[in-house]
Each structure stands twice: as structure tokens, then as C-alpha cells.
Short mmCIF file of N, CA and C in Angstrom, two decimals:
data_model
loop_
_atom_site.label_atom_id
_atom_site.label_comp_id
_atom_site.label_asym_id
_atom_site.label_seq_id
_atom_site.Cartn_x
_atom_site.Cartn_y
_atom_site.Cartn_z
N ILE A 1 -14.26 -10.76 -3.34
CA ILE A 1 -13.32 -11.86 -3.34
C ILE A 1 -11.93 -11.36 -2.95
N ARG A 2 -11.53 -10.23 -3.57
CA ARG A 2 -10.21 -9.66 -3.27
C ARG A 2 -10.11 -9.31 -1.78
N LYS A 3 -11.17 -8.73 -1.23
CA LYS A 3 -11.18 -8.36 0.18
C LYS A 3 -11.02 -9.61 1.05
N ALA A 4 -11.66 -10.71 0.68
CA ALA A 4 -11.55 -11.95 1.45
C ALA A 4 -10.11 -12.45 1.45
N PHE A 5 -9.43 -12.36 0.31
CA PHE A 5 -8.02 -12.74 0.26
C PHE A 5 -7.19 -11.88 1.20
N ILE A 6 -7.42 -10.58 1.15
CA ILE A 6 -6.64 -9.65 1.97
C ILE A 6 -6.87 -9.94 3.45
N GLU A 7 -8.13 -10.11 3.83
CA GLU A 7 -8.47 -10.34 5.24
C GLU A 7 -7.96 -11.70 5.73
N SER A 8 -7.88 -12.68 4.83
CA SER A 8 -7.43 -14.01 5.23
C SER A 8 -5.92 -14.09 5.41
N GLY A 9 -5.21 -13.14 4.81
CA GLY A 9 -3.76 -13.17 4.88
C GLY A 9 -3.13 -14.07 3.83
N VAL A 10 -3.96 -14.71 3.02
CA VAL A 10 -3.45 -15.56 1.94
C VAL A 10 -2.95 -14.64 0.83
N PRO A 11 -1.68 -14.77 0.45
CA PRO A 11 -1.16 -13.88 -0.59
C PRO A 11 -1.82 -14.14 -1.94
N ILE A 12 -2.05 -13.08 -2.66
CA ILE A 12 -2.61 -13.19 -4.01
C ILE A 12 -1.64 -12.47 -4.95
N GLY A 13 -1.29 -13.13 -6.02
CA GLY A 13 -0.33 -12.56 -6.96
C GLY A 13 -0.91 -11.41 -7.76
N ASN A 14 -0.03 -10.70 -8.45
CA ASN A 14 -0.44 -9.53 -9.23
C ASN A 14 -1.39 -9.89 -10.37
N ILE A 15 -1.09 -10.95 -11.09
CA ILE A 15 -1.92 -11.31 -12.24
C ILE A 15 -3.30 -11.77 -11.78
N PRO A 16 -3.42 -12.69 -10.79
CA PRO A 16 -4.77 -13.02 -10.30
C PRO A 16 -5.50 -11.80 -9.75
N SER A 17 -4.79 -10.92 -9.06
CA SER A 17 -5.41 -9.70 -8.55
C SER A 17 -5.91 -8.84 -9.70
N ALA A 18 -5.12 -8.72 -10.76
CA ALA A 18 -5.54 -7.94 -11.93
C ALA A 18 -6.77 -8.57 -12.59
N LEU A 19 -6.80 -9.90 -12.66
CA LEU A 19 -7.98 -10.57 -13.24
C LEU A 19 -9.24 -10.26 -12.43
N LEU A 20 -9.12 -10.29 -11.10
CA LEU A 20 -10.26 -9.96 -10.25
C LEU A 20 -10.71 -8.52 -10.48
N MET A 21 -9.74 -7.60 -10.58
CA MET A 21 -10.08 -6.20 -10.81
C MET A 21 -10.76 -6.03 -12.17
N LEU A 22 -10.22 -6.66 -13.20
CA LEU A 22 -10.81 -6.54 -14.54
C LEU A 22 -12.23 -7.10 -14.58
N ALA A 23 -12.45 -8.24 -13.92
CA ALA A 23 -13.79 -8.81 -13.86
C ALA A 23 -14.75 -7.87 -13.14
N SER A 24 -14.29 -7.29 -12.06
CA SER A 24 -15.12 -6.34 -11.31
C SER A 24 -15.43 -5.11 -12.16
N PHE A 25 -14.41 -4.57 -12.84
CA PHE A 25 -14.61 -3.40 -13.70
C PHE A 25 -15.63 -3.71 -14.79
N HIS A 26 -15.46 -4.86 -15.41
CA HIS A 26 -16.34 -5.22 -16.52
C HIS A 26 -17.78 -5.36 -16.03
N HIS A 27 -17.97 -6.04 -14.92
CA HIS A 27 -19.31 -6.23 -14.36
C HIS A 27 -19.93 -4.89 -13.97
N ASN A 28 -19.20 -4.09 -13.20
CA ASN A 28 -19.74 -2.81 -12.75
C ASN A 28 -19.96 -1.85 -13.90
N ARG A 29 -19.05 -1.83 -14.85
CA ARG A 29 -19.18 -0.90 -15.98
C ARG A 29 -20.41 -1.28 -16.82
N SER A 30 -20.66 -2.57 -17.02
CA SER A 30 -21.82 -3.01 -17.78
C SER A 30 -23.11 -2.53 -17.13
N ILE A 31 -23.20 -2.69 -15.82
CA ILE A 31 -24.39 -2.23 -15.08
C ILE A 31 -24.51 -0.72 -15.18
N ASP A 32 -23.38 -0.02 -14.96
CA ASP A 32 -23.40 1.44 -14.99
C ASP A 32 -23.78 1.97 -16.36
N GLN A 33 -23.33 1.32 -17.44
CA GLN A 33 -23.65 1.78 -18.78
C GLN A 33 -25.16 1.69 -19.03
N VAL A 34 -25.77 0.61 -18.59
CA VAL A 34 -27.21 0.46 -18.76
C VAL A 34 -27.94 1.56 -17.98
N LEU A 35 -27.55 1.75 -16.72
CA LEU A 35 -28.20 2.77 -15.90
C LEU A 35 -27.98 4.16 -16.49
N SER A 36 -26.74 4.46 -16.90
CA SER A 36 -26.44 5.78 -17.45
C SER A 36 -27.21 6.01 -18.74
N HIS A 37 -27.24 5.01 -19.60
CA HIS A 37 -27.93 5.14 -20.88
C HIS A 37 -29.43 5.33 -20.67
N ASP A 38 -30.01 4.53 -19.80
CA ASP A 38 -31.45 4.59 -19.56
C ASP A 38 -31.89 5.88 -18.88
N HIS A 39 -31.02 6.48 -18.09
CA HIS A 39 -31.40 7.64 -17.29
C HIS A 39 -30.63 8.91 -17.63
N GLY A 40 -29.79 8.85 -18.67
CA GLY A 40 -29.03 10.03 -19.08
C GLY A 40 -28.04 10.50 -18.03
N LEU A 41 -27.49 9.57 -17.28
CA LEU A 41 -26.55 9.92 -16.21
C LEU A 41 -25.10 9.83 -16.69
N ILE A 42 -24.23 10.47 -15.97
CA ILE A 42 -22.80 10.39 -16.22
C ILE A 42 -22.21 9.46 -15.17
N ASN A 43 -21.39 8.53 -15.61
CA ASN A 43 -20.78 7.55 -14.72
C ASN A 43 -19.38 8.02 -14.33
N ILE A 44 -19.12 8.15 -13.04
CA ILE A 44 -17.81 8.53 -12.55
C ILE A 44 -17.30 7.39 -11.67
N THR A 45 -16.10 6.91 -11.97
CA THR A 45 -15.50 5.85 -11.17
C THR A 45 -14.10 6.28 -10.76
N ASP A 46 -13.57 5.63 -9.75
CA ASP A 46 -12.18 5.87 -9.39
C ASP A 46 -11.42 4.55 -9.53
N ARG A 47 -10.12 4.66 -9.67
CA ARG A 47 -9.24 3.49 -9.75
C ARG A 47 -9.71 2.48 -10.79
N TYR A 48 -9.74 2.92 -12.01
CA TYR A 48 -10.18 2.04 -13.09
C TYR A 48 -8.96 1.36 -13.70
N PHE A 49 -8.95 1.15 -14.99
CA PHE A 49 -7.95 0.32 -15.65
C PHE A 49 -6.51 0.79 -15.47
N LEU A 50 -6.24 2.07 -15.61
CA LEU A 50 -4.86 2.54 -15.49
C LEU A 50 -4.28 2.27 -14.11
N SER A 51 -5.10 2.36 -13.09
CA SER A 51 -4.57 2.07 -11.75
C SER A 51 -4.24 0.59 -11.61
N THR A 52 -4.99 -0.26 -12.31
CA THR A 52 -4.67 -1.69 -12.30
C THR A 52 -3.31 -1.90 -12.95
N LEU A 53 -3.06 -1.23 -14.09
CA LEU A 53 -1.73 -1.33 -14.72
C LEU A 53 -0.65 -0.85 -13.76
N ALA A 54 -0.89 0.29 -13.13
CA ALA A 54 0.12 0.89 -12.26
C ALA A 54 0.40 0.03 -11.03
N TYR A 55 -0.64 -0.45 -10.39
CA TYR A 55 -0.43 -1.16 -9.13
C TYR A 55 -0.09 -2.64 -9.31
N GLN A 56 -0.72 -3.31 -10.28
CA GLN A 56 -0.39 -4.71 -10.51
C GLN A 56 0.81 -4.86 -11.45
N GLY A 57 1.28 -3.74 -11.99
CA GLY A 57 2.48 -3.76 -12.83
C GLY A 57 3.76 -3.69 -12.02
N ILE A 58 3.63 -3.69 -10.71
CA ILE A 58 4.79 -3.64 -9.82
C ILE A 58 4.94 -4.99 -9.13
N VAL A 59 6.13 -5.52 -9.17
CA VAL A 59 6.40 -6.80 -8.51
C VAL A 59 7.32 -6.57 -7.32
N GLU A 60 7.22 -7.48 -6.37
CA GLU A 60 8.08 -7.42 -5.19
C GLU A 60 8.93 -8.68 -5.15
N THR A 61 10.24 -8.49 -5.12
CA THR A 61 11.17 -9.61 -5.04
C THR A 61 12.17 -9.32 -3.93
N ASN A 62 12.24 -10.24 -2.99
CA ASN A 62 13.17 -10.09 -1.86
C ASN A 62 13.02 -8.73 -1.17
N GLY A 63 11.77 -8.31 -1.00
CA GLY A 63 11.49 -7.07 -0.28
C GLY A 63 11.71 -5.80 -1.09
N LYS A 64 12.05 -5.92 -2.37
CA LYS A 64 12.27 -4.75 -3.22
C LYS A 64 11.21 -4.70 -4.31
N PHE A 65 10.71 -3.50 -4.58
CA PHE A 65 9.71 -3.29 -5.61
C PHE A 65 10.39 -2.94 -6.94
N ASP A 66 9.77 -3.38 -8.04
CA ASP A 66 10.26 -3.03 -9.37
C ASP A 66 9.10 -3.07 -10.36
N VAL A 67 9.23 -2.32 -11.46
CA VAL A 67 8.23 -2.31 -12.52
C VAL A 67 8.40 -3.58 -13.37
N SER A 68 7.29 -4.24 -13.68
CA SER A 68 7.32 -5.43 -14.53
C SER A 68 6.60 -5.11 -15.84
N LEU A 69 7.38 -4.86 -16.89
CA LEU A 69 6.78 -4.60 -18.21
C LEU A 69 6.01 -5.83 -18.69
N ARG A 70 6.45 -7.00 -18.29
CA ARG A 70 5.74 -8.24 -18.64
C ARG A 70 4.34 -8.25 -18.03
N HIS A 71 4.24 -7.90 -16.76
CA HIS A 71 2.92 -7.85 -16.11
C HIS A 71 2.03 -6.81 -16.78
N ILE A 72 2.60 -5.65 -17.10
CA ILE A 72 1.81 -4.60 -17.76
C ILE A 72 1.28 -5.11 -19.09
N ASP A 73 2.12 -5.78 -19.85
CA ASP A 73 1.71 -6.34 -21.14
C ASP A 73 0.61 -7.39 -20.97
N ILE A 74 0.75 -8.26 -20.01
CA ILE A 74 -0.26 -9.31 -19.75
C ILE A 74 -1.59 -8.67 -19.37
N ILE A 75 -1.56 -7.67 -18.49
CA ILE A 75 -2.80 -7.01 -18.04
C ILE A 75 -3.48 -6.32 -19.22
N GLU A 76 -2.71 -5.66 -20.07
CA GLU A 76 -3.31 -5.01 -21.24
C GLU A 76 -3.94 -6.03 -22.17
N LYS A 77 -3.30 -7.16 -22.35
CA LYS A 77 -3.86 -8.21 -23.22
C LYS A 77 -5.14 -8.79 -22.61
N MET A 78 -5.15 -8.97 -21.29
CA MET A 78 -6.35 -9.48 -20.63
C MET A 78 -7.50 -8.50 -20.79
N ALA A 79 -7.21 -7.21 -20.66
CA ALA A 79 -8.26 -6.19 -20.81
C ALA A 79 -8.81 -6.21 -22.23
N ALA A 80 -7.94 -6.38 -23.22
CA ALA A 80 -8.39 -6.43 -24.61
C ALA A 80 -9.27 -7.64 -24.86
N LEU A 81 -8.92 -8.77 -24.26
CA LEU A 81 -9.72 -9.99 -24.44
C LEU A 81 -11.10 -9.89 -23.80
N THR A 82 -11.22 -9.09 -22.74
CA THR A 82 -12.51 -8.95 -22.07
C THR A 82 -13.36 -7.85 -22.67
N SER A 83 -12.83 -7.15 -23.67
CA SER A 83 -13.53 -6.00 -24.27
C SER A 83 -13.94 -5.00 -23.20
N LEU A 84 -13.03 -4.76 -22.29
CA LEU A 84 -13.29 -3.84 -21.19
C LEU A 84 -13.60 -2.46 -21.74
N PRO A 85 -14.76 -1.92 -21.42
CA PRO A 85 -15.08 -0.57 -21.88
C PRO A 85 -14.10 0.43 -21.28
N MET A 86 -13.63 1.34 -22.08
CA MET A 86 -12.69 2.36 -21.60
C MET A 86 -13.45 3.67 -21.35
N PRO A 87 -13.00 4.41 -20.36
CA PRO A 87 -13.69 5.67 -20.02
C PRO A 87 -13.50 6.73 -21.11
N ASP A 88 -14.42 7.67 -21.16
CA ASP A 88 -14.31 8.79 -22.09
C ASP A 88 -13.21 9.75 -21.66
N ILE A 89 -12.97 9.82 -20.38
CA ILE A 89 -11.90 10.68 -19.86
C ILE A 89 -11.40 10.07 -18.56
N THR A 90 -10.10 10.19 -18.34
CA THR A 90 -9.48 9.73 -17.11
C THR A 90 -8.65 10.86 -16.54
N PHE A 91 -8.80 11.10 -15.26
CA PHE A 91 -8.00 12.09 -14.57
C PHE A 91 -6.96 11.37 -13.73
N TYR A 92 -5.74 11.81 -13.84
CA TYR A 92 -4.68 11.30 -12.99
C TYR A 92 -4.26 12.43 -12.06
N LEU A 93 -4.49 12.25 -10.78
CA LEU A 93 -4.12 13.25 -9.78
C LEU A 93 -2.69 12.96 -9.37
N ASP A 94 -1.78 13.65 -10.01
CA ASP A 94 -0.35 13.40 -9.88
C ASP A 94 0.22 14.11 -8.66
N VAL A 95 0.83 13.32 -7.79
CA VAL A 95 1.43 13.89 -6.57
C VAL A 95 2.65 13.06 -6.20
N ASP A 96 3.65 13.74 -5.68
CA ASP A 96 4.86 13.09 -5.19
C ASP A 96 4.51 12.05 -4.14
N GLU A 97 5.25 10.94 -4.16
CA GLU A 97 4.95 9.84 -3.23
C GLU A 97 5.06 10.25 -1.76
N ASN A 98 5.96 11.15 -1.44
CA ASN A 98 6.11 11.57 -0.04
C ASN A 98 4.91 12.40 0.41
N VAL A 99 4.39 13.23 -0.47
CA VAL A 99 3.18 13.99 -0.17
C VAL A 99 2.00 13.02 0.00
N ALA A 100 1.92 12.04 -0.89
CA ALA A 100 0.84 11.05 -0.80
C ALA A 100 0.88 10.31 0.54
N VAL A 101 2.05 9.88 0.94
CA VAL A 101 2.19 9.15 2.20
C VAL A 101 1.78 10.02 3.39
N GLU A 102 2.19 11.27 3.38
CA GLU A 102 1.81 12.17 4.47
C GLU A 102 0.30 12.36 4.53
N ARG A 103 -0.34 12.46 3.37
CA ARG A 103 -1.80 12.61 3.34
C ARG A 103 -2.48 11.35 3.86
N ILE A 104 -1.95 10.20 3.49
CA ILE A 104 -2.53 8.94 3.98
C ILE A 104 -2.41 8.87 5.50
N LYS A 105 -1.24 9.17 6.00
CA LYS A 105 -1.01 9.11 7.46
C LYS A 105 -1.88 10.11 8.21
N THR A 106 -2.13 11.26 7.61
CA THR A 106 -2.97 12.28 8.24
C THR A 106 -4.43 11.83 8.27
N GLY A 107 -4.82 11.07 7.27
CA GLY A 107 -6.22 10.69 7.13
C GLY A 107 -6.67 9.49 7.93
N ARG A 108 -5.72 8.73 8.48
CA ARG A 108 -6.13 7.54 9.22
C ARG A 108 -5.01 7.05 10.13
N SER A 109 -5.37 6.13 11.01
CA SER A 109 -4.38 5.66 11.99
C SER A 109 -3.80 4.29 11.64
N GLU A 110 -4.39 3.55 10.70
CA GLU A 110 -3.89 2.22 10.35
C GLU A 110 -2.51 2.33 9.69
N PRO A 111 -1.70 1.28 9.82
CA PRO A 111 -0.39 1.32 9.17
C PRO A 111 -0.53 1.32 7.64
N LEU A 112 0.50 1.79 6.97
CA LEU A 112 0.50 1.81 5.51
C LEU A 112 0.45 0.39 4.97
N THR A 113 -0.30 0.21 3.88
CA THR A 113 -0.33 -1.09 3.21
C THR A 113 0.87 -1.18 2.27
N ARG A 114 1.04 -2.32 1.70
CA ARG A 114 2.11 -2.54 0.72
C ARG A 114 2.00 -1.53 -0.42
N PHE A 115 0.77 -1.23 -0.83
CA PHE A 115 0.52 -0.32 -1.95
C PHE A 115 0.77 1.15 -1.60
N GLU A 116 0.97 1.43 -0.33
CA GLU A 116 1.12 2.82 0.12
C GLU A 116 2.54 3.16 0.55
N GLN A 117 3.45 2.22 0.37
CA GLN A 117 4.86 2.48 0.69
C GLN A 117 5.42 3.48 -0.31
N PRO A 118 6.28 4.40 0.15
CA PRO A 118 6.80 5.43 -0.76
C PRO A 118 7.42 4.87 -2.05
N GLU A 119 8.22 3.82 -1.94
CA GLU A 119 8.86 3.25 -3.14
C GLU A 119 7.82 2.66 -4.09
N PHE A 120 6.79 2.02 -3.54
CA PHE A 120 5.72 1.46 -4.37
C PHE A 120 5.00 2.58 -5.10
N LEU A 121 4.67 3.64 -4.38
CA LEU A 121 3.96 4.78 -4.98
C LEU A 121 4.82 5.47 -6.04
N ARG A 122 6.13 5.54 -5.81
CA ARG A 122 7.02 6.14 -6.80
C ARG A 122 6.99 5.34 -8.11
N LEU A 123 7.00 4.02 -7.99
CA LEU A 123 6.97 3.17 -9.18
C LEU A 123 5.60 3.21 -9.86
N ALA A 124 4.53 3.27 -9.08
CA ALA A 124 3.19 3.39 -9.67
C ALA A 124 3.10 4.69 -10.47
N ARG A 125 3.64 5.75 -9.92
CA ARG A 125 3.66 7.04 -10.62
C ARG A 125 4.48 6.93 -11.91
N LYS A 126 5.58 6.21 -11.85
CA LYS A 126 6.42 5.99 -13.05
C LYS A 126 5.62 5.28 -14.13
N ILE A 127 4.82 4.28 -13.75
CA ILE A 127 4.00 3.56 -14.72
C ILE A 127 2.95 4.49 -15.32
N TYR A 128 2.28 5.26 -14.49
CA TYR A 128 1.31 6.23 -15.03
C TYR A 128 1.98 7.13 -16.07
N HIS A 129 3.18 7.57 -15.78
CA HIS A 129 3.89 8.47 -16.69
C HIS A 129 4.30 7.78 -17.99
N MET A 130 4.21 6.45 -18.04
CA MET A 130 4.49 5.71 -19.28
C MET A 130 3.33 5.84 -20.27
N PHE A 131 2.17 6.28 -19.80
CA PHE A 131 0.96 6.33 -20.64
C PHE A 131 0.31 7.71 -20.63
N PRO A 132 1.06 8.79 -20.92
CA PRO A 132 0.51 10.15 -20.79
C PRO A 132 -0.65 10.45 -21.73
N ASP A 133 -0.79 9.69 -22.80
CA ASP A 133 -1.87 9.93 -23.75
C ASP A 133 -3.20 9.33 -23.30
N ARG A 134 -3.21 8.64 -22.18
CA ARG A 134 -4.42 7.96 -21.72
C ARG A 134 -5.17 8.71 -20.61
N TYR A 135 -4.65 9.84 -20.18
CA TYR A 135 -5.30 10.55 -19.08
C TYR A 135 -5.01 12.04 -19.16
N PHE A 136 -5.81 12.79 -18.41
CA PHE A 136 -5.59 14.21 -18.21
C PHE A 136 -4.95 14.35 -16.84
N SER A 137 -3.74 14.87 -16.80
CA SER A 137 -2.99 14.96 -15.55
C SER A 137 -3.28 16.29 -14.83
N ILE A 138 -3.43 16.18 -13.53
CA ILE A 138 -3.64 17.35 -12.68
C ILE A 138 -2.62 17.29 -11.55
N ASP A 139 -1.96 18.39 -11.31
CA ASP A 139 -0.99 18.48 -10.23
C ASP A 139 -1.75 18.49 -8.91
N ALA A 140 -1.74 17.34 -8.23
CA ALA A 140 -2.53 17.20 -7.00
C ALA A 140 -1.79 17.69 -5.76
N SER A 141 -0.63 18.32 -5.95
CA SER A 141 0.03 18.94 -4.80
C SER A 141 -0.60 20.29 -4.50
N GLN A 142 -1.47 20.74 -5.40
CA GLN A 142 -2.19 22.01 -5.21
C GLN A 142 -3.31 21.81 -4.18
N PRO A 143 -3.86 22.91 -3.67
CA PRO A 143 -4.99 22.78 -2.74
C PRO A 143 -6.17 22.04 -3.40
N ALA A 144 -6.92 21.31 -2.61
CA ALA A 144 -8.03 20.49 -3.11
C ALA A 144 -9.01 21.31 -3.95
N GLU A 145 -9.27 22.53 -3.55
CA GLU A 145 -10.23 23.37 -4.29
C GLU A 145 -9.72 23.68 -5.70
N VAL A 146 -8.42 23.87 -5.86
CA VAL A 146 -7.83 24.12 -7.18
C VAL A 146 -7.94 22.87 -8.05
N VAL A 147 -7.65 21.71 -7.46
CA VAL A 147 -7.76 20.44 -8.19
C VAL A 147 -9.20 20.22 -8.64
N LYS A 148 -10.13 20.44 -7.74
CA LYS A 148 -11.56 20.29 -8.05
C LYS A 148 -11.96 21.20 -9.22
N THR A 149 -11.52 22.44 -9.19
CA THR A 149 -11.84 23.39 -10.26
C THR A 149 -11.28 22.91 -11.60
N GLN A 150 -10.05 22.39 -11.59
CA GLN A 150 -9.45 21.90 -12.83
C GLN A 150 -10.22 20.71 -13.40
N VAL A 151 -10.68 19.82 -12.53
CA VAL A 151 -11.48 18.67 -12.99
C VAL A 151 -12.78 19.16 -13.61
N ILE A 152 -13.46 20.04 -12.93
CA ILE A 152 -14.74 20.57 -13.43
C ILE A 152 -14.54 21.32 -14.74
N ASP A 153 -13.48 22.13 -14.83
CA ASP A 153 -13.20 22.86 -16.07
C ASP A 153 -12.96 21.91 -17.23
N LYS A 154 -12.22 20.84 -16.99
CA LYS A 154 -11.93 19.87 -18.06
C LYS A 154 -13.22 19.13 -18.48
N LEU A 155 -14.07 18.79 -17.51
CA LEU A 155 -15.35 18.16 -17.84
C LEU A 155 -16.22 19.10 -18.67
N ASN A 156 -16.25 20.37 -18.28
CA ASN A 156 -17.00 21.36 -19.06
C ASN A 156 -16.46 21.46 -20.47
N GLU A 157 -15.16 21.53 -20.59
CA GLU A 157 -14.51 21.64 -21.89
C GLU A 157 -14.82 20.42 -22.78
N GLN A 158 -14.73 19.24 -22.20
CA GLN A 158 -14.89 18.01 -23.00
C GLN A 158 -16.35 17.65 -23.25
N PHE A 159 -17.22 17.87 -22.26
CA PHE A 159 -18.59 17.38 -22.37
C PHE A 159 -19.65 18.47 -22.30
N GLY A 160 -19.25 19.70 -22.07
CA GLY A 160 -20.21 20.78 -21.97
C GLY A 160 -21.10 20.65 -20.76
N ILE A 161 -20.56 20.13 -19.68
CA ILE A 161 -21.34 19.92 -18.46
C ILE A 161 -21.43 21.21 -17.69
#
């Protein structure tokens, strides 16, 4: 549904977008929990609840981005009402917005989206930093192999994998 909105060019607000993301998370997580439980698998997802807070917690007014504590509060309340399952561990790959933009530009030829603008990414990072107790942070400015090793080490430490 979200993709259809994006492709149609019809603007979708932050709160409706967050509702769509939460519904998707809840649906997918429910399916994944059944599969993981039945088969003893570990479920790994990207861009789960904290990214929804970070990205839908930013509003744009007159071409300027800003953090909306009201939106963050609404999204958290919506998540609580849906009994959204929370992950056992969350990794936040922390990187400066300018490094992120350069990596995006290197990886593809399409123009940057609204969510990939340096100022937007700076504010998303600021929101992540508001919730340091909810994730394990990794300095993603390091080489990919170092980041990968840190993720694996933390998984081993926490789950004995």
C-alpha cells in the first residue's frame, strides 16, 4: 500500500505512514514468530519499530525538517495499542549523515529521496540517540567487515549463537 502511494505521487502523512508500517510489522512479525517457533529459527529484520520512530518522527514544514516529539509520542502509543512484538535485540548502525549520503550515491544512480537528504538523516540520527537503551550501537563508519564482526560477536554474547 505504501509503495502504491509513493508511486502515485499522492502525499501520505507521517502518522498514516507510521500506521501502515506498524500494521506491516505486526503482520510480518506474527508470521515470522510462528515460523521461528515451529522450526527453531532466528528472525532477523531490518528497519523495525525504532526506524519508524526516527523517520516518521520528522516533519517537514515549508521545506525545512524538524523533530516532532508529538509524532514520536503518537507512534509509541499506536505501537502499544497494537501489542507490537519487540525484538530481543536491535542494532543501530550509527554513521554520520554525510557518509550515509555518499554511500547511497555510490550504490545507485537514482536521486536521493526525501528520507535520504542530509538534514533528514541528521534528525533521524538525533531521534535514535534519544533512545540509547533500546539498541546496541555500532559505529558504521568502520569497514563493513568490522561492523559484521561486531554484530556477530554481540549475537554470540547475547544468544550463544
